[in-house]
Amino acid sequence: MVQDLHGFFYPRTVALIGATDKPDKPGRAILENLAHFSGAVYPVNPRHATLLGHHCFPSIKDVPEAIDLAIIALPASLVEQEIDAVHAKGVRNVIVISSGFSEAGEQGRMMQQRIADKAERYGIRVIGPNALGIYNTENGLDSFFVSRERVSRPAAGRLSIISQSGAITVILMEALSRDGMGLAKAINYGNRLDVDEADALDYLADDPQTGAVAMYMESVGDGRKFLAAAKAFCEKKPLVVWKAGKHEMGAAAVASHTATLAGTYGLYQAAFRQAGAVEAYGFDHLIDAAKAVALMEYPCIGDRLLVVTNGGGMAVAASDQAQREGFTMPAMPHAVRERLQQAFPAFFVTNNPIDITGSGNNEDYATALAEALPHYDAAVVIVLMGATTVTEEATELIARACHAAKKPVTCCILQGLGYTREAMSALLKLGVPVYPSPERAVRALAALRKATCKDAGSE
Amino acid sequence: MVQDLHGFFYPRTVALIGATDKPDKPGRAILENLAHFSGAVYPVNPRHATLLGHHCFPSIKDVPEAIDLAIIALPASLVEQEIDAVHAKGVRNVIVISSGFSEAGEQGRMMQQRIADKAERYGIRVIGPNALGIYNTENGLDSFFVSRERVSRPAAGRLSIISQSGAITVILMEALSRDGMGLAKAINYGNRLDVDEADALDYLADDPQTGAVAMYMESVGDGRKFLAAAKAFCEKKPLVVWKAGKHEMGAAAVASHTATLAGTYGLYQAAFRQAGAVEAYGFDHLIDAAKAVALMEYPCIGDRLLVVTNGGGMAVAASDQAQREGFTMPAMPHAVRERLQQAFPAFFVTNNPIDITGSGNNEDYATALAEALPHYDAAVVIVLMGATTVTEEATELIARACHAAKKPVTCCILQGLGYTREAMSALLKLGVPVYPSPERAVRALAALRKATCKDAGSE
C-alpha cells in the first residue's frame, strides 16, 4: 500500500538538498522560508559548513537524525544521484523543486523517467519535479522558492489549493493574502512524476484543516483515478476546479508549459459535473467561487434571490447576472413591503431589489436584511462606500443580519483604496465573502449553490 | 437652436441653491467640492449669511453677477419655484441634484413634467433631476454630492464617463483613481428630464480633452437620436458602452431604479454594432475596455497575438481567452526563435507563448518583446511579480519595448499589495493598461481591436 501524503505535510524533520546563501537561488529562498517551519531543518551542501545560522551537512547521509522529508533544489542533472542518497538515508518523501525535466524536451523526459523508476523501486513518494511543493499554514512548512517579501503567505483558513502550475499557486496565495482570506494547505505538483491531483484530493478530503479546495489543472494524470478522487472528495467538501487549456490555442500552450496533453475539454466538463465539482471559467472565477465555498457552509440552497443595494445601477447589473445564473428574484411579500415602508423614507425602493439609495445608512441595511432575508434563499448585498451615510460599521451589522437569518450572502464592495479595502477584509473575517463587482458577487453565490446542490442549474 | 453642453462644463460662475453647512446634506458636500472649481461660486440659502467662508445669498436673484450654471440641491417639492427664479436671473444651464421625481411615483413624475415644460418654455437646459451632474477635471467643476474623502477624484486623463446611474459613476471614478488612471469629464444625467446620453455624446465628440468615452445606460431617451449620436461619436473616438437591464430580471430592476423601460436588449446590441461601439458585458468589462481604448490609439489591429509570460499557467489561461476573442496565435517565426534561443537559457520556452519562467528577469522581457513583437499585431504580457528576478524596473523596459514596436500591448499583473500595485500604476502611467487576470488582459485588447476595426469578430 502506497503511503498517503501525510509525511509531506507533517514531517518532523526536513533536509534541504541544495541549500545555499546565494541570492536568487531557489535553495536560498527555501532555506529562508523554512525558518517558519515548526520542525527541524537540515541544510545539505558540501561547500558550506554553516548556512544562515544552520549547521550545514555535506550529504543527507551525514545528518545525525532520521529525515521525514527531503527537498531537492539542485540543477536537474544532479537530482538522480540524490534519489539514491535519500534512499540510503531511509527518507520516504521527496519534493523535487528543480526544473529541466519532461517540460524541457526529450533528454529531460528520460531523466524524469529514470527518477520515477528509482523512486518506485525504493518506495519513495515524489512531488515534482518542476514544482513549488508544499505550503502548510498549520506547521509553517514552506518549500516554495518565492520569498515572503515578494509573495505574502495567507493566515490560517479553511481553503486549500491544489495546482499544476506554480505561477497560479503563488498568484492565488497572493490574492488570498491581499483580501485577508485564510489558507489551510497548498500543493503544486508540477510535472507529476508520482504524486498527482488525485492523491492530493484524497489526502485533503480527510484533512481536518481543509474545508474546501480550489484546484487548477491543465491536464490529468489518470482520468479514472481523478474522477474517483473528485467524487469522493465532493461527497465531503466543496471542490472548485479551473481547467485551463480548454481550447485549441490553450491546449497548445499547455503542451509548451507542462508537456502534457490538455485533452478534450468536453470530457473534463463531464467529469466535473459527474463528481459534483464546481467548474471555474478562469482565474477570477476560481478565486471568487473558492472564497464563497470556503467561507459559507450551507445545505442545498434554493433559487430565490434577494438583492439589497444603495445604488440602483449596481442592482440592475446584479439582476441581469442573477438571471444568467439561474436565480429567480421574487417580488417582496406584501406584509414585508409594508413593514419596510414604515421603517424607511418614502423614496427608498422596497421591492426586490431593495434600494436604500445614496441616503441609506448602516442601520437601513440591517433593517432591510432582518425583514426581507428570512423570505428568500440567499442574498447579494451591494454597499457603495462612497455614500457619506454608510460607514465601516455597516459590515458588522450586515454580517450579523446574515448570520441571524442563517442564509448565504455575498457582498459587493468596490476594492478601492483605504477604507473600502478595510471594509472588505472586515466582512471577510466575519465570514461574508466580498467581491469587487455585482456580477462577481452573484456568480460566487451561484457557485456555492452548485457546490451544495449538485443539480442547481445555470448557464 | 438648442445650446450645447459647453455652459455646463465650462461656466465662469456657479450658484448653488440649497447650499448648507449641515453634514450629510448634498448641499454641504457640493459646496465643499466646489472649493476646487476655478470659477466663482455663489451659495444660495435664505437662512445663512455666510457658509464655509463664502458670502451666502438669500435668493439667486440677489447674486450681484451673471450666473452661468445653477445647481439645485433642494427637496423635490421646492425645485419648481427655483426654475422661475433662475429664469428671472437669466441662467441658461441648471443641474437638478434632487431626487423624488419620476423615479418616486406618479406625483414625482408630474412634478418632473411641470419642470420640463417650464424649462423648455424658458429655454433653460436641465441635467437631472436625481443626478450627480458634472465633474470636469480641467477646471475642477464638481457638482457631485459625494465627499472627496469617500470617493477620490481621478487625475487628468483622456477618458470621459457618461452614466445614467450615479452609483456607477462614482464607482467608475473610484476605480480610475485607485488604478492611477486619468479622467477628462464625467456626466451623470439621472432622470433625463432634458439632457440625455445623446447630447452628452455629441458634446464629448468635439471635446479636445476627451479621447474616449465609457458609458453606462439602462434605457435610452430617444433611440434614433442616440444611434445618430453614437455613430457620429464613433467616427471620431472609441465608445465603450454597458447596457444594463439586459434580461427580464434586470429590466424589472431598471423599472424600480430609473422608472424607464429597459427595452429589448437585441435592439440595443444592434444599435451598438451599427454605431461601431464596443459593448461591455458588465462593470469589470466596461472599465477594462475603457482603459484600453483611452490609453492606446491605433489604427485597425490584426488578429495575430503574441503572449509573453514568466508563468506558464497564466499563458494557458490567456491562450484560451485569446481563442474565445477571435485572436490567432501564430507560432514564432523560425529566425526569431533561433535568436531567442541564443539570448535565453535552454529552459525558456521560445514558442508563442514565450515563457521566460520564474527565472526570467526584466531584460528578458525586453528581449522577448524586441525580437518577437514586430512579427505580431499585438501582445499580452504577463508579469508575475512574485519572481525574485523581476523588479519594478520591468515596467519601464516593457513599456519602452511596446512603444518601440508601435504595437498595442496589455499587461497582466495581479493587483496584490504594495509593489505590485505600484508596478501597475507605473505601467499605466507609461500608457500600458494593466489587468489583474490574463483573461481580462486579453479581453481588453479584444475591445481595443473592436473599437478600431469595426468588423473585428469575436464571441
Tab-separated table of C-alpha atoms in Angstrom, chain A residues 162-403:
chain	number	residue	atom	x	y	z
A	162	ILE	CA	-4.097	22.061	-5.488
A	163	SER	CA	-2.363	23.365	-8.595
A	164	GLN	CA	-0.457	22.031	-11.554
A	165	SER	CA	1.051	25.474	-12.124
A	166	GLY	CA	3.446	27.141	-9.727
A	167	ALA	CA	2.565	30.572	-11.061
A	168	ILE	CA	-1.150	30.076	-10.397
A	169	THR	CA	-0.344	28.752	-6.921
A	170	VAL	CA	1.553	31.846	-5.836
A	171	ILE	CA	-0.914	34.192	-7.517
A	172	LEU	CA	-3.742	32.525	-5.615
A	173	MET	CA	-1.822	32.804	-2.339
A	174	GLU	CA	-1.082	36.455	-3.033
A	175	ALA	CA	-4.738	37.162	-3.810
A	176	LEU	CA	-5.869	35.428	-0.604
A	177	SER	CA	-3.375	37.417	1.497
A	178	ARG	CA	-4.425	40.658	-0.162
A	179	ASP	CA	-8.079	40.045	0.659
A	180	GLY	CA	-7.453	38.811	4.212
A	181	MET	CA	-8.658	35.314	3.300
A	182	GLY	CA	-7.088	32.335	5.049
A	183	LEU	CA	-5.361	29.243	3.661
A	184	ALA	CA	-5.036	25.719	5.073
A	185	LYS	CA	-2.624	23.964	2.691
A	186	ALA	CA	-1.260	24.388	-0.810
A	187	ILE	CA	0.353	21.853	-3.100
A	188	ASN	CA	1.911	22.477	-6.507
A	189	TYR	CA	2.810	19.117	-8.039
A	190	GLY	CA	4.399	20.328	-11.285
A	191	ASN	CA	5.450	17.548	-13.654
A	192	ARG	CA	3.558	14.933	-11.619
A	193	LEU	CA	6.292	12.283	-11.664
A	194	ASP	CA	4.388	10.465	-8.912
A	195	VAL	CA	2.057	12.481	-6.663
A	196	ASP	CA	-0.852	13.799	-8.720
A	197	GLU	CA	-4.039	15.811	-8.309
A	198	ALA	CA	-6.000	12.718	-7.276
A	199	ASP	CA	-3.548	11.899	-4.466
A	200	ALA	CA	-3.822	15.463	-3.242
A	201	LEU	CA	-7.630	15.348	-3.309
A	202	ASP	CA	-7.656	12.039	-1.426
A	203	TYR	CA	-5.439	13.451	1.275
A	204	LEU	CA	-7.245	16.780	1.690
A	205	ALA	CA	-10.650	15.062	1.763
A	206	ASP	CA	-9.696	13.763	5.210
A	207	ASP	CA	-7.611	16.722	6.332
A	208	PRO	CA	-9.471	18.349	9.235
A	209	GLN	CA	-7.934	21.773	8.426
A	210	THR	CA	-9.289	21.789	4.864
A	211	GLY	CA	-12.903	22.890	4.389
A	212	ALA	CA	-12.816	23.319	0.608
A	213	VAL	CA	-10.347	23.078	-2.282
A	214	ALA	CA	-9.535	25.414	-5.158
A	215	MET	CA	-7.868	23.498	-7.963
A	216	TYR	CA	-6.018	24.479	-11.124
A	217	MET	CA	-5.308	21.828	-13.739
A	218	GLU	CA	-4.118	21.782	-17.332
A	219	SER	CA	-4.216	18.027	-17.777
A	220	VAL	CA	-4.996	14.974	-15.699
A	221	GLY	CA	-2.560	12.234	-14.693
A	222	ASP	CA	-5.033	9.351	-14.649
A	223	GLY	CA	-8.611	10.133	-15.679
A	224	ARG	CA	-10.344	7.316	-13.798
A	225	LYS	CA	-8.334	7.895	-10.640
A	226	PHE	CA	-9.110	11.616	-10.783
A	227	LEU	CA	-12.841	11.069	-11.247
A	228	ALA	CA	-12.970	8.645	-8.316
A	229	ALA	CA	-10.985	11.027	-6.088
A	230	ALA	CA	-13.066	14.057	-7.106
A	231	LYS	CA	-16.316	12.179	-6.480
A	232	ALA	CA	-15.181	11.018	-3.050
A	233	PHE	CA	-13.914	14.497	-2.220
A	234	CYS	CA	-17.157	16.210	-3.244
A	235	GLU	CA	-19.135	13.864	-1.010
A	236	LYS	CA	-17.349	15.541	1.882
A	237	LYS	CA	-16.318	19.047	0.846
A	238	PRO	CA	-16.794	21.564	-1.970
A	239	LEU	CA	-14.323	21.498	-4.859
A	240	VAL	CA	-13.876	24.365	-7.319
A	241	VAL	CA	-11.766	23.450	-10.319
A	242	TRP	CA	-10.392	25.534	-13.155
A	243	LYS	CA	-9.286	23.510	-16.168
A	244	ALA	CA	-7.107	25.629	-18.439
A	245	GLY	CA	-6.139	24.645	-21.942
A	246	LYS	CA	-9.813	24.330	-22.865
A	247	HIS	CA	-9.497	25.380	-26.460
A	248	GLU	CA	-7.043	24.534	-29.199
A	249	MET	CA	-4.808	27.549	-28.527
A	250	GLY	CA	-4.838	26.998	-24.780
A	251	ALA	CA	-4.066	23.322	-25.320
A	252	ALA	CA	-1.075	24.256	-27.452
A	253	ALA	CA	0.169	26.462	-24.622
A	254	VAL	CA	-0.260	23.552	-22.204
A	255	ALA	CA	1.985	21.408	-24.386
A	256	SER	CA	4.712	24.066	-24.074
A	257	HIS	CA	4.118	24.559	-20.371
A	258	THR	CA	3.790	21.152	-18.741
A	259	ALA	CA	4.439	18.894	-21.734
A	260	THR	CA	1.127	17.149	-21.148
A	261	LEU	CA	-1.945	16.671	-23.302
A	262	ALA	CA	-4.726	19.056	-22.386
A	263	GLY	CA	-7.214	16.513	-23.712
A	264	THR	CA	-10.769	17.038	-24.812
A	265	TYR	CA	-12.367	19.747	-22.763
A	266	GLY	CA	-15.805	18.125	-23.006
A	267	LEU	CA	-14.526	15.071	-21.115
A	268	TYR	CA	-13.285	17.273	-18.290
A	269	GLN	CA	-16.582	19.105	-18.095
A	270	ALA	CA	-18.459	15.820	-17.899
A	271	ALA	CA	-16.122	14.568	-15.165
A	272	PHE	CA	-16.514	17.744	-13.098
A	273	ARG	CA	-20.294	17.524	-13.413
A	274	GLN	CA	-20.356	13.847	-12.525
A	275	ALA	CA	-18.155	14.412	-9.493
A	276	GLY	CA	-20.213	17.366	-8.277
A	277	ALA	CA	-17.354	19.830	-8.573
A	278	VAL	CA	-17.921	23.491	-9.469
A	279	GLU	CA	-16.160	24.412	-12.676
A	280	ALA	CA	-14.485	27.824	-12.690
A	281	TYR	CA	-14.164	29.628	-16.002
A	282	GLY	CA	-10.920	31.468	-15.281
A	283	PHE	CA	-8.713	32.949	-12.601
A	284	ASP	CA	-11.201	35.453	-11.178
A	285	HIS	CA	-13.972	32.909	-11.091
A	286	LEU	CA	-11.758	30.334	-9.371
A	287	ILE	CA	-10.863	32.618	-6.507
A	288	ASP	CA	-14.361	34.112	-6.282
A	289	ALA	CA	-16.048	30.733	-6.069
A	290	ALA	CA	-13.384	29.370	-3.715
A	291	LYS	CA	-13.994	32.234	-1.280
A	292	ALA	CA	-17.719	31.532	-1.254
A	293	VAL	CA	-17.474	27.794	-0.695
A	294	ALA	CA	-14.675	28.096	1.870
A	295	LEU	CA	-16.429	30.737	3.972
A	296	MET	CA	-20.018	29.531	3.873
A	297	GLU	CA	-21.331	26.119	4.837
A	298	TYR	CA	-24.938	25.537	3.854
A	299	PRO	CA	-27.143	22.662	2.787
A	300	CYS	CA	-28.709	22.816	-0.679
A	301	ILE	CA	-29.765	26.414	-1.349
A	302	GLY	CA	-32.908	27.397	-3.228
A	303	ASP	CA	-33.004	29.827	-6.149
A	304	ARG	CA	-34.945	32.747	-4.573
A	305	LEU	CA	-32.503	35.650	-4.518
A	306	LEU	CA	-32.805	38.941	-2.648
A	307	VAL	CA	-30.726	41.951	-3.707
A	308	VAL	CA	-30.113	44.895	-1.358
A	309	THR	CA	-28.280	47.979	-2.581
A	310	ASN	CA	-27.648	51.659	-2.005
A	311	GLY	CA	-27.054	52.241	-5.715
A	312	GLY	CA	-29.717	51.240	-8.215
A	313	GLY	CA	-27.394	50.729	-11.177
A	314	MET	CA	-25.438	48.078	-9.334
A	315	ALA	CA	-28.669	46.228	-8.542
A	316	VAL	CA	-29.593	46.201	-12.227
A	317	ALA	CA	-26.250	44.604	-13.019
A	318	ALA	CA	-26.776	42.060	-10.221
A	319	SER	CA	-30.274	41.244	-11.514
A	320	ASP	CA	-29.011	40.644	-15.047
A	321	GLN	CA	-26.338	38.296	-13.728
A	322	ALA	CA	-28.810	36.573	-11.382
A	323	GLN	CA	-30.941	35.622	-14.347
A	324	ARG	CA	-27.909	34.251	-16.201
A	325	GLU	CA	-27.011	32.128	-13.169
A	326	GLY	CA	-30.461	30.566	-12.811
A	327	PHE	CA	-31.702	32.525	-9.804
A	328	THR	CA	-35.220	33.915	-9.503
A	329	MET	CA	-35.957	37.243	-7.813
A	330	PRO	CA	-39.488	37.022	-6.414
A	331	ALA	CA	-41.209	40.301	-5.514
A	332	MET	CA	-41.199	41.400	-1.887
A	333	PRO	CA	-44.061	39.773	0.065
A	334	HIS	CA	-46.777	42.340	0.705
A	335	ALA	CA	-46.530	42.284	4.514
A	336	VAL	CA	-42.744	42.708	4.418
A	337	ARG	CA	-43.071	45.583	1.986
A	338	GLU	CA	-45.446	47.368	4.339
A	339	ARG	CA	-43.050	46.980	7.264
A	340	LEU	CA	-40.158	48.267	5.138
A	341	GLN	CA	-42.235	51.253	4.010
A	342	GLN	CA	-42.935	52.116	7.645
A	343	ALA	CA	-39.274	51.849	8.548
A	344	PHE	CA	-37.884	53.717	5.517
A	345	PRO	CA	-38.284	57.164	3.910
A	346	ALA	CA	-40.752	57.218	1.002
A	347	PHE	CA	-38.055	57.374	-1.674
A	348	PHE	CA	-36.411	54.054	-0.734
A	349	VAL	CA	-37.404	51.246	-3.091
A	350	THR	CA	-38.995	48.420	-1.079
A	351	ASN	CA	-39.323	45.939	-3.907
A	352	ASN	CA	-36.702	43.315	-4.739
A	353	PRO	CA	-34.041	44.728	-5.238
A	354	ILE	CA	-34.369	46.833	-2.117
A	355	ASP	CA	-32.706	50.183	-2.872
A	356	ILE	CA	-31.928	52.285	0.199
A	357	THR	CA	-30.387	54.882	-2.182
A	358	GLY	CA	-27.381	57.090	-1.521
A	359	SER	CA	-29.173	58.356	1.606
A	360	GLY	CA	-29.446	54.927	3.256
A	361	ASN	CA	-27.298	54.265	6.317
A	362	ASN	CA	-25.806	51.291	8.164
A	363	GLU	CA	-28.986	50.538	10.118
A	364	ASP	CA	-31.067	50.597	6.924
A	365	TYR	CA	-29.033	47.641	5.634
A	366	ALA	CA	-29.685	45.800	8.897
A	367	THR	CA	-33.415	46.594	8.713
A	368	ALA	CA	-33.702	45.522	5.077
A	369	LEU	CA	-31.959	42.207	5.746
A	370	ALA	CA	-33.768	41.488	9.025
A	371	GLU	CA	-37.182	41.984	7.421
A	372	ALA	CA	-36.618	40.510	3.978
A	373	LEU	CA	-33.871	37.859	4.106
A	374	PRO	CA	-35.965	35.256	6.002
A	375	HIS	CA	-38.320	35.215	2.978
A	376	TYR	CA	-35.560	34.416	0.462
A	377	ASP	CA	-32.952	31.663	-0.007
A	378	ALA	CA	-29.893	33.883	-0.375
A	379	ALA	CA	-28.916	37.498	-0.866
A	380	VAL	CA	-26.442	39.746	-2.614
A	381	VAL	CA	-25.744	42.937	-0.679
A	382	ILE	CA	-24.181	45.843	-2.561
A	383	VAL	CA	-22.524	48.544	-0.492
A	384	LEU	CA	-21.277	51.696	-2.179
A	385	MET	CA	-18.946	53.084	0.425
A	386	GLY	CA	-18.949	56.447	-1.344
A	387	ALA	CA	-22.228	57.346	0.371
A	388	THR	CA	-21.416	59.508	3.390
A	389	THR	CA	-24.182	57.824	5.385
A	390	VAL	CA	-22.540	54.408	5.158
A	391	THR	CA	-19.537	53.696	7.366
A	392	GLU	CA	-17.273	50.752	8.103
A	393	GLU	CA	-19.660	49.677	10.883
A	394	ALA	CA	-22.116	48.627	8.188
A	395	THR	CA	-20.023	45.489	7.761
A	396	GLU	CA	-20.748	44.234	11.273
A	397	LEU	CA	-24.481	44.952	11.017
A	398	ILE	CA	-24.680	43.215	7.650
A	399	ALA	CA	-22.738	40.164	8.845
A	400	ARG	CA	-24.897	39.908	11.971
A	401	ALA	CA	-28.125	40.094	9.951
A	402	CYS	CA	-26.896	37.371	7.562
A	403	HIS	CA	-25.854	35.081	10.371
